[in-house]
Amino acid sequence: ISIFMLSLNNTFVVGGVGPVAQAFIGAFSLIAIGGITAKMLFFNGGKPNYVIPFILSLFTLGSAFSFREPGMEDNLAGWVIVSLMLLTVVVSLSMGGASVYFLYHNELKD
């Protein structure tokens, strides 16, 4: 899903689609990735998966810094893209931090 969302965003950039559509796809992908992370860490039965959320956090952190800036001359477009980039960084660091925290407290601490 991560690669699909990144490819879709790049298609929108090349096609000249506005930043509102890009923000929508970005928000949808953050919700989907956050849902996968929550499922893997909290609702995976008795065996949480720590690796997938950590890898997703690395992917989203990388994609946050690969945003293109179509329409940055327009203040609203620039604001939308920068806000989404900052939100992506916060979500990514939260997912990675949660993965490491739960791995340490559930598996390594003792």
N, CA and C atoms as an extended XYZ file, in Angstrom:
330
Properties=species:S:1:pos:R:3:atomname:S:1:resname:S:1:resid:I:1 pbc="F F F"
N         0.839       -1.195        0.000 N   ILE     1
C         0.000        0.000        0.000 CA  ILE     1
C         0.878        1.251        0.000 C   ILE     1
N         2.017        1.186        0.666 N   SER     2
C         2.900        2.356        0.724 CA  SER     2
C         3.453        2.699       -0.646 C   SER     2
N         3.907        1.689       -1.360 N   ILE     3
C         4.466        1.933       -2.696 CA  ILE     3
C         3.371        2.395       -3.646 C   ILE     3
N         2.173        1.844       -3.504 N   PHE     4
C         1.054        2.284       -4.342 CA  PHE     4
C         0.738        3.755       -4.105 C   PHE     4
N         0.692        4.176       -2.848 N   MET     5
C         0.382        5.568       -2.541 CA  MET     5
C         1.476        6.506       -3.038 C   MET     5
N         2.730        6.098       -2.899 N   LEU     6
C         3.828        6.930       -3.385 CA  LEU     6
C         3.793        7.036       -4.906 C   LEU     6
N         3.500        5.929       -5.586 N   SER     7
C         3.391        5.951       -7.046 CA  SER     7
C         2.225        6.819       -7.496 C   SER     7
N         1.109        6.738       -6.795 N   LEU     8
C        -0.050        7.557       -7.127 CA  LEU     8
C         0.268        9.039       -6.945 C   LEU     8
N         0.967        9.372       -5.877 N   ASN     9
C         1.357       10.770       -5.649 CA  ASN     9
C         2.284       11.258       -6.754 C   ASN     9
N         3.245       10.438       -7.149 N   ASN    10
C         4.159       10.838       -8.226 CA  ASN    10
C         3.417       11.005       -9.546 C   ASN    10
N         2.419       10.156       -9.786 N   THR    11
C         1.594       10.304      -10.985 CA  THR    11
C         0.847       11.626      -10.950 C   THR    11
N         0.345       12.010       -9.780 N   PHE    12
C        -0.338       13.293       -9.649 CA  PHE    12
C         0.611       14.461       -9.881 C   PHE    12
N         1.845       14.344       -9.411 N   VAL    13
C         2.821       15.414       -9.607 CA  VAL    13
C         3.120       15.584      -11.088 C   VAL    13
N         3.359       14.477      -11.786 N   VAL    14
C         3.678       14.535      -13.207 CA  VAL    14
C         2.473       15.021      -14.006 C   VAL    14
N         1.275       14.597      -13.597 N   GLY    15
C         0.066       14.976      -14.308 CA  GLY    15
C        -0.412       16.387      -14.020 C   GLY    15
N         0.199       17.055      -13.069 N   GLY    16
C        -0.184       18.420      -12.762 CA  GLY    16
C        -1.421       18.544      -11.888 C   GLY    16
N        -1.783       17.479      -11.199 N   VAL    17
C        -2.933       17.530      -10.309 CA  VAL    17
C        -2.583       18.395       -9.107 C   VAL    17
N        -3.537       19.138       -8.608 N   GLY    18
C        -3.292       20.114       -7.557 CA  GLY    18
C        -2.927       19.512       -6.219 C   GLY    18
N        -2.495       20.370       -5.327 N   PRO    19
C        -2.041       19.921       -4.009 CA  PRO    19
C        -3.167       19.406       -3.114 C   PRO    19
N        -4.411       19.793       -3.412 N   VAL    20
C        -5.522       19.293       -2.598 CA  VAL    20
C        -5.679       17.790       -2.796 C   VAL    20
N        -5.584       17.333       -4.039 N   ALA    21
C        -5.658       15.898       -4.316 CA  ALA    21
C        -4.473       15.173       -3.695 C   ALA    21
N        -3.307       15.789       -3.762 N   GLN    22
C        -2.135       15.179       -3.147 CA  GLN    22
C        -2.294       15.112       -1.634 C   GLN    22
N        -2.847       16.142       -1.044 N   ALA    23
C        -3.072       16.132        0.405 CA  ALA    23
C        -4.072       15.049        0.788 C   ALA    23
N        -5.100       14.861       -0.023 N   PHE    24
C        -6.088       13.819        0.245 CA  PHE    24
C        -5.441       12.435        0.190 C   PHE    24
N        -4.661       12.179       -0.850 N   ILE    25
C        -3.983       10.876       -0.965 CA  ILE    25
C        -2.994       10.701        0.178 C   ILE    25
N        -2.277       11.759        0.535 N   GLY    26
C        -1.333       11.676        1.649 CA  GLY    26
C        -2.021       11.380        2.963 C   GLY    26
N        -3.137       12.053        3.220 N   ALA    27
C        -3.881       11.807        4.461 CA  ALA    27
C        -4.455       10.401        4.489 C   ALA    27
N        -4.973        9.946        3.360 N   PHE    28
C        -5.511        8.587        3.288 CA  PHE    28
C        -4.421        7.558        3.529 C   PHE    28
N        -3.246        7.775        2.943 N   SER    29
C        -2.165        6.806        3.134 CA  SER    29
C        -1.662        6.816        4.577 C   SER    29
N        -1.634        7.992        5.217 N   LEU    30
C        -1.230        8.045        6.628 CA  LEU    30
C        -2.220        7.291        7.510 C   LEU    30
N        -3.507        7.447        7.216 N   ILE    31
C        -4.528        6.725        7.983 CA  ILE    31
C        -4.377        5.218        7.775 C   ILE    31
N        -4.147        4.804        6.524 N   ALA    32
C        -3.996        3.369        6.232 CA  ALA    32
C        -2.743        2.803        6.902 C   ALA    32
N        -1.637        3.513        6.811 N   ILE    33
C        -0.393        3.042        7.417 CA  ILE    33
C        -0.499        3.042        8.942 C   ILE    33
N        -1.146        4.064        9.500 N   GLY    34
C        -1.378        4.085       10.943 CA  GLY    34
C        -2.258        2.935       11.394 C   GLY    34
N        -3.260        2.593       10.587 N   GLY    35
C        -4.123        1.457       10.897 CA  GLY    35
C        -3.368        0.133       10.863 C   GLY    35
N        -2.495       -0.010        9.882 N   ILE    36
C        -1.678       -1.233        9.804 CA  ILE    36
C        -0.759       -1.317       11.017 C   ILE    36
N        -0.170       -0.191       11.398 N   THR    37
C         0.711       -0.169       12.568 CA  THR    37
C        -0.045       -0.529       13.834 C   THR    37
N        -1.225        0.053       14.014 N   ALA    38
C        -2.028       -0.254       15.203 CA  ALA    38
C        -2.415       -1.722       15.232 C   ALA    38
N        -2.779       -2.263       14.084 N   LYS    39
C        -3.153       -3.680       14.021 CA  LYS    39
C        -1.977       -4.561       14.389 C   LYS    39
N        -0.807       -4.260       13.857 N   MET    40
C         0.366       -5.096       14.101 CA  MET    40
C         0.852       -5.009       15.545 C   MET    40
N         0.737       -3.839       16.160 N   LEU    41
C         1.246       -3.679       17.526 CA  LEU    41
C         0.232       -4.056       18.602 C   LEU    41
N        -1.046       -3.770       18.376 N   PHE    42
C        -2.032       -3.920       19.449 CA  PHE    42
C        -3.060       -5.023       19.218 C   PHE    42
N        -3.391       -5.329       17.971 N   PHE    43
C        -4.484       -6.257       17.683 CA  PHE    43
C        -4.018       -7.456       16.872 C   PHE    43
N        -2.832       -7.925       17.124 N   ASN    44
C        -2.277       -9.054       16.382 CA  ASN    44
C        -2.283      -10.319       17.229 C   ASN    44
N        -3.238      -10.448       18.083 N   GLY    45
C        -3.292      -11.607       18.965 CA  GLY    45
C        -2.246      -11.481       20.049 C   GLY    45
N        -1.707      -12.598       20.462 N   GLY    46
C        -0.707      -12.599       21.522 CA  GLY    46
C         0.695      -12.310       21.044 C   GLY    46
N         0.902      -12.217       19.741 N   LYS    47
C         2.244      -12.018       19.183 CA  LYS    47
C         2.286      -10.737       18.351 C   LYS    47
N         2.579       -9.590       18.969 N   PRO    48
C         2.686       -8.357       18.186 CA  PRO    48
C         3.843       -8.428       17.197 C   PRO    48
N         3.672       -7.779       16.079 N   ASN    49
C         4.715       -7.717       15.066 CA  ASN    49
C         5.367       -6.342       15.153 C   ASN    49
N         6.645       -6.295       15.460 N   TYR    50
C         7.353       -5.031       15.642 CA  TYR    50
C         8.085       -4.585       14.385 C   TYR    50
N         8.357       -5.506       13.488 N   VAL    51
C         9.187       -5.202       12.328 CA  VAL    51
C         8.413       -4.410       11.278 C   VAL    51
N         7.212       -4.827       10.952 N   ILE    52
C         6.441       -4.155        9.904 CA  ILE    52
C         6.170       -2.693       10.252 C   ILE    52
N         5.710       -2.361       11.472 N   PRO    53
C         5.527       -0.939       11.776 CA  PRO    53
C         6.825       -0.137       11.720 C   PRO    53
N         7.944       -0.760       12.116 N   PHE    54
C         9.212       -0.043       12.061 CA  PHE    54
C         9.625        0.226       10.618 C   PHE    54
N         9.455       -0.753        9.746 N   ILE    55
C         9.783       -0.566        8.331 CA  ILE    55
C         8.857        0.467        7.698 C   ILE    55
N         7.568        0.414        8.050 N   LEU    56
C         6.640        1.432        7.547 CA  LEU    56
C         7.024        2.824        8.029 C   LEU    56
N         7.533        2.918        9.254 N   SER    57
C         7.942        4.229        9.750 CA  SER    57
C         9.139        4.756        8.966 C   SER    57
N        10.068        3.885        8.612 N   LEU    58
C        11.203        4.317        7.787 CA  LEU    58
C        10.741        4.747        6.406 C   LEU    58
N         9.797        3.996        5.847 N   PHE    59
C         9.268        4.346        4.528 CA  PHE    59
C         8.568        5.696        4.558 C   PHE    59
N         7.717        5.914        5.550 N   THR    60
C         6.986        7.180        5.597 CA  THR    60
C         7.916        8.352        5.902 C   THR    60
N         8.944        8.117        6.688 N   LEU    61
C         9.915        9.184        6.946 CA  LEU    61
C        10.634        9.564        5.654 C   LEU    61
N        11.003        8.567        4.876 N   GLY    62
C        11.634        8.845        3.585 CA  GLY    62
C        10.697        9.530        2.618 C   GLY    62
N         9.438        9.119        2.593 N   SER    63
C         8.497        9.745        1.673 CA  SER    63
C         8.148       11.162        2.095 C   SER    63
N         8.263       11.470        3.378 N   ALA    64
C         7.991       12.839        3.834 CA  ALA    64
C         8.992       13.819        3.248 C   ALA    64
N        10.205       13.378        3.041 N   PHE    65
C        11.229       14.264        2.506 CA  PHE    65
C        11.349       14.191        0.994 C   PHE    65
N        10.501       13.376        0.357 N   SER    66
C        10.518       13.310       -1.103 CA  SER    66
C         9.298       13.994       -1.702 C   SER    66
N         8.562       14.767       -0.889 N   PHE    67
C         7.406       15.491       -1.415 CA  PHE    67
C         7.857       16.471       -2.481 C   PHE    67
N         7.061       16.571       -3.541 N   ARG    68
C         7.309       17.584       -4.564 CA  ARG    68
C         6.490       18.812       -4.197 C   ARG    68
N         6.864       19.942       -4.727 N   GLU    69
C         6.190       21.185       -4.368 CA  GLU    69
C         5.481       21.835       -5.547 C   GLU    69
N         4.474       21.204       -6.134 N   PRO    70
C         3.753       21.913       -7.195 CA  PRO    70
C         2.914       23.025       -6.592 C   PRO    70
N         3.005       24.188       -7.139 N   GLY    71
C         2.200       25.303       -6.666 CA  GLY    71
C         2.702       25.926       -5.383 C   GLY    71
N         3.990       25.812       -5.084 N   MET    72
C         4.508       26.416       -3.853 CA  MET    72
C         4.400       27.934       -3.891 C   MET    72
N         4.237       28.511       -5.094 N   GLU    73
C         4.083       29.958       -5.154 CA  GLU    73
C         2.741       30.401       -4.569 C   GLU    73
N         1.784       29.501       -4.532 N   ASP    74
C         0.491       29.777       -3.908 CA  ASP    74
C         0.612       29.456       -2.422 C   ASP    74
N         0.281       30.407       -1.563 N   ASN    75
C         0.469       30.217       -0.123 CA  ASN    75
C        -0.323       29.044        0.426 C   ASN    75
N        -1.562       28.860       -0.033 N   LEU    76
C        -2.371       27.757        0.467 CA  LEU    76
C        -1.767       26.423        0.066 C   LEU    76
N        -1.336       26.300       -1.177 N   ALA    77
C        -0.753       25.042       -1.638 CA  ALA    77
C         0.515       24.725       -0.852 C   ALA    77
N         1.359       25.725       -0.658 N   GLY    78
C         2.584       25.505        0.116 CA  GLY    78
C         2.271       25.128        1.549 C   GLY    78
N         1.276       25.767        2.140 N   TRP    79
C         0.885       25.469        3.514 CA  TRP    79
C         0.373       24.040        3.631 C   TRP    79
N        -0.429       23.604        2.671 N   VAL    80
C        -0.979       22.244        2.700 CA  VAL    80
C         0.146       21.220        2.609 C   VAL    80
N         1.067       21.428        1.706 N   ILE    81
C         2.141       20.445        1.507 CA  ILE    81
C         3.084       20.409        2.706 C   ILE    81
N         3.456       21.574        3.219 N   VAL    82
C         4.359       21.603        4.380 CA  VAL    82
C         3.677       20.999        5.600 C   VAL    82
N         2.389       21.285        5.794 N   SER    83
C         1.654       20.703        6.925 CA  SER    83
C         1.597       19.185        6.819 C   SER    83
N         1.315       18.684        5.624 N   LEU    84
C         1.258       17.237        5.438 CA  LEU    84
C         2.627       16.606        5.633 C   LEU    84
N         3.674       17.292        5.204 N   MET    85
C         5.023       16.771        5.400 CA  MET    85
C         5.359       16.689        6.890 C   MET    85
N         5.030       17.731        7.642 N   LEU    86
C         5.291       17.708        9.084 CA  LEU    86
C         4.460       16.637        9.786 C   LEU    86
N         3.199       16.486        9.390 N   LEU    87
C         2.356       15.442        9.964 CA  LEU    87
C         2.921       14.058        9.667 C   LEU    87
N         3.422       13.881        8.457 N   THR    88
C         4.016       12.593        8.091 CA  THR    88
C         5.247       12.301        8.935 C   THR    88
N         6.077       13.293        9.175 N   VAL    89
C         7.267       13.102       10.010 CA  VAL    89
C         6.856       12.726       11.430 C   VAL    89
N         5.860       13.407       11.989 N   VAL    90
C         5.406       13.108       13.351 CA  VAL    90
C         4.831       11.695       13.436 C   VAL    90
N         4.000       11.326       12.476 N   VAL    91
C         3.408        9.974       12.473 CA  VAL    91
C         4.494        8.923       12.308 C   VAL    91
N         5.451        9.179       11.423 N   SER    92
C         6.526        8.221       11.185 CA  SER    92
C         7.379        8.009       12.429 C   SER    92
N         7.776        9.094       13.068 N   LEU    93
C         8.584        8.951       14.281 CA  LEU    93
C         7.796        8.298       15.413 C   LEU    93
N         6.500        8.567       15.480 N   SER    94
C         5.656        7.925       16.490 CA  SER    94
C         5.559        6.427       16.263 C   SER    94
N         5.386        6.022       15.003 N   MET    95
C         5.291        4.588       14.701 CA  MET    95
C         6.600        3.878       15.010 C   MET    95
N         7.712        4.470       14.597 N   GLY    96
C         9.007        3.862       14.883 CA  GLY    96
C         9.298        3.812       16.368 C   GLY    96
N         8.989        4.908       17.065 N   GLY    97
C         9.196        4.933       18.513 CA  GLY    97
C         8.330        3.929       19.244 C   GLY    97
N         7.075        3.794       18.826 N   ALA    98
C         6.183        2.817       19.457 CA  ALA    98
C         6.683        1.397       19.218 C   ALA    98
N         7.163        1.121       18.009 N   SER    99
C         7.687       -0.212       17.711 CA  SER    99
C         8.874       -0.558       18.607 C   SER    99
N         9.811        0.370       18.717 N   VAL   100
C        10.996        0.131       19.543 CA  VAL   100
C        10.615        0.033       21.019 C   VAL   100
N         9.710        0.904       21.469 N   TYR   101
C         9.280        0.892       22.867 CA  TYR   101
C         8.621       -0.432       23.233 C   TYR   101
N         7.670       -0.870       22.429 N   PHE   102
C         6.967       -2.110       22.745 CA  PHE   102
C         7.865       -3.338       22.579 C   PHE   102
N         8.786       -3.292       21.626 N   LEU   103
C         9.742       -4.393       21.499 CA  LEU   103
C        10.584       -4.496       22.755 C   LEU   103
N        11.064       -3.367       23.238 N   TYR   104
C        11.905       -3.385       24.437 CA  TYR   104
C        11.116       -3.853       25.655 C   TYR   104
N         9.938       -3.281       25.883 N   HIS   105
C         9.186       -3.597       27.101 CA  HIS   105
C         8.515       -4.960       27.067 C   HIS   105
N         8.198       -5.459       25.878 N   ASN   106
C         7.509       -6.754       25.791 CA  ASN   106
C         8.460       -7.937       25.585 C   ASN   106
N         9.572       -7.709       24.922 N   GLU   107
C        10.434       -8.834       24.544 CA  GLU   107
C        11.819       -8.800       25.194 C   GLU   107
N        12.425       -7.639       25.273 N   LEU   108
C        13.829       -7.564       25.678 CA  LEU   108
C        14.028       -7.274       27.156 C   LEU   108
N        13.092       -6.618       27.783 N   LYS   109
C        13.262       -6.225       29.180 CA  LYS   109
C        12.982       -7.431       30.076 C   LYS   109
N        13.917       -7.846       30.795 N   ASP   110
C        13.829       -8.929       31.788 CA  ASP   110
C        15.174       -9.478       32.106 C   ASP   110
